[in-house]
Amino acid sequence: MTGSFGRDLSEPVSCVPYARARSGILLQGDAWQWWGAAPAYSYSRGSSPRVGSVMVIGRTSRMRDGHVSVVTRIISDREIRVDHANWASGSAKGRIARDQRVVDVSPRNDWSLVRVYYPPINDLGTSNYPVLGFVYASPGTLASR
């Protein structure tokens, strides 16, 4: 399953406001900053995906702001599905993508490095992305329900 790629938005949306609205995790700043900010706002964090958690991808040379996405399903120890926004490029930039495949490609099987489904090629992308970790929803947030 490759997931669905939203095409019904009238205006582009970036990953941060989408992840905040979708997860109920109310953090601010660039995507990569969510990892460091989480404890100050009483959000737990860790290295394992959980449904409703936000995966925080660190900065790279091509993604200066990092990226955040919301974990929607655990498929296996090394595969999850996420909902996120603004992952694709070109005419799909700023769109919401749902049920997107993410695979742990880290040598230690610790979710520190992933590959993400890339809609233009209808497969996992060829780039590896550094994962800072997962921010967990607190009781009472949308994602914890």
Coordinates of C-alpha atoms in Angstrom, one line a residue, residues 22-117:
R22 CA -3.3 16.3 13.6
S23 CA -1.5 15.2 16.8
G24 CA -2.7 17.7 19.4
I25 CA 1.0 18.1 20.4
L26 CA 1.2 21.9 20.8
L27 CA 4.8 22.7 20.1
Q28 CA 6.1 25.6 18.1
G29 CA 9.2 26.4 16.0
D30 CA 10.9 24.7 13.1
A31 CA 10.4 20.9 12.8
W32 CA 13.8 20.0 14.1
Q33 CA 13.3 22.1 17.2
W34 CA 10.3 20.0 18.4
W35 CA 12.7 17.4 19.8
G36 CA 14.5 19.8 22.1
A37 CA 11.4 21.7 23.1
A38 CA 9.2 18.7 24.0
P39 CA 10.4 18.3 27.7
A40 CA 9.9 21.9 28.5
Y41 CA 6.2 21.5 27.6
S42 CA 5.8 18.2 29.5
Y43 CA 5.9 16.0 26.4
S44 CA 7.7 12.7 26.7
R45 CA 9.9 11.6 24.0
G46 CA 11.8 8.4 22.9
S47 CA 13.3 6.4 20.2
S48 CA 10.4 4.1 19.4
P49 CA 7.3 5.0 17.3
R50 CA 3.9 4.9 18.9
V51 CA 0.6 5.6 17.2
G52 CA -0.2 9.3 17.6
S53 CA 3.5 10.3 18.2
V54 CA 5.3 12.8 16.1
M55 CA 8.4 11.6 14.3
V56 CA 11.0 14.4 14.3
I57 CA 13.5 14.4 11.4
G58 CA 16.6 16.4 12.0
R59 CA 18.1 19.1 9.7
T60 CA 19.9 18.0 6.5
S61 CA 21.5 20.0 3.8
R62 CA 18.3 19.7 1.7
M63 CA 15.9 20.2 4.7
R64 CA 17.2 23.1 6.8
D65 CA 14.1 23.1 9.0
G66 CA 13.8 19.3 9.4
H67 CA 10.4 17.6 9.2
V68 CA 7.7 16.3 11.4
S69 CA 5.0 13.6 10.7
V70 CA 2.4 11.9 12.7
V71 CA 2.6 8.1 13.2
T72 CA -0.7 6.5 12.3
R73 CA 0.1 2.8 12.2
I74 CA 2.8 0.4 13.3
I75 CA 3.3 -2.2 10.6
S76 CA 6.3 -4.0 12.0
D77 CA 9.4 -3.4 14.1
R78 CA 10.9 -1.5 11.2
E79 CA 7.9 -0.1 9.3
I80 CA 5.3 2.5 10.2
R81 CA 2.7 4.7 8.4
V82 CA 2.6 8.4 8.8
D83 CA 0.4 11.4 7.9
H84 CA 2.4 14.5 7.0
A85 CA 2.4 17.7 4.9
N86 CA 4.8 19.3 2.5
W87 CA 6.9 16.3 1.8
A88 CA 6.8 16.2 -2.0
S89 CA 8.2 18.8 -4.4
G90 CA 6.9 20.5 -7.5
S91 CA 3.2 20.9 -7.9
A92 CA 2.6 18.5 -4.9
K93 CA 4.6 20.8 -2.5
G94 CA 2.5 21.8 0.5
R95 CA 0.0 19.0 0.1
I96 CA -1.1 16.6 2.9
A97 CA -0.1 13.0 2.4
R98 CA -1.8 10.2 4.4
D99 CA -0.8 6.7 5.3
Q100 CA 2.7 7.1 3.9
R101 CA 5.2 4.3 4.3
V102 CA 8.3 4.9 6.5
V103 CA 11.0 2.3 7.0
D104 CA 13.8 2.2 9.6
V105 CA 17.1 1.7 7.8
S106 CA 19.3 2.3 10.7
P107 CA 22.2 -0.2 11.2
R108 CA 21.2 -0.8 14.8
N109 CA 17.4 -1.1 14.2
D110 CA 16.9 1.9 16.4
W111 CA 14.8 4.3 14.2
S112 CA 17.7 6.8 14.0
L113 CA 17.7 6.7 10.2
V114 CA 14.7 6.3 7.9
R115 CA 13.5 6.2 4.3
V116 CA 10.2 7.8 3.5
Y117 CA 7.7 7.1 0.7

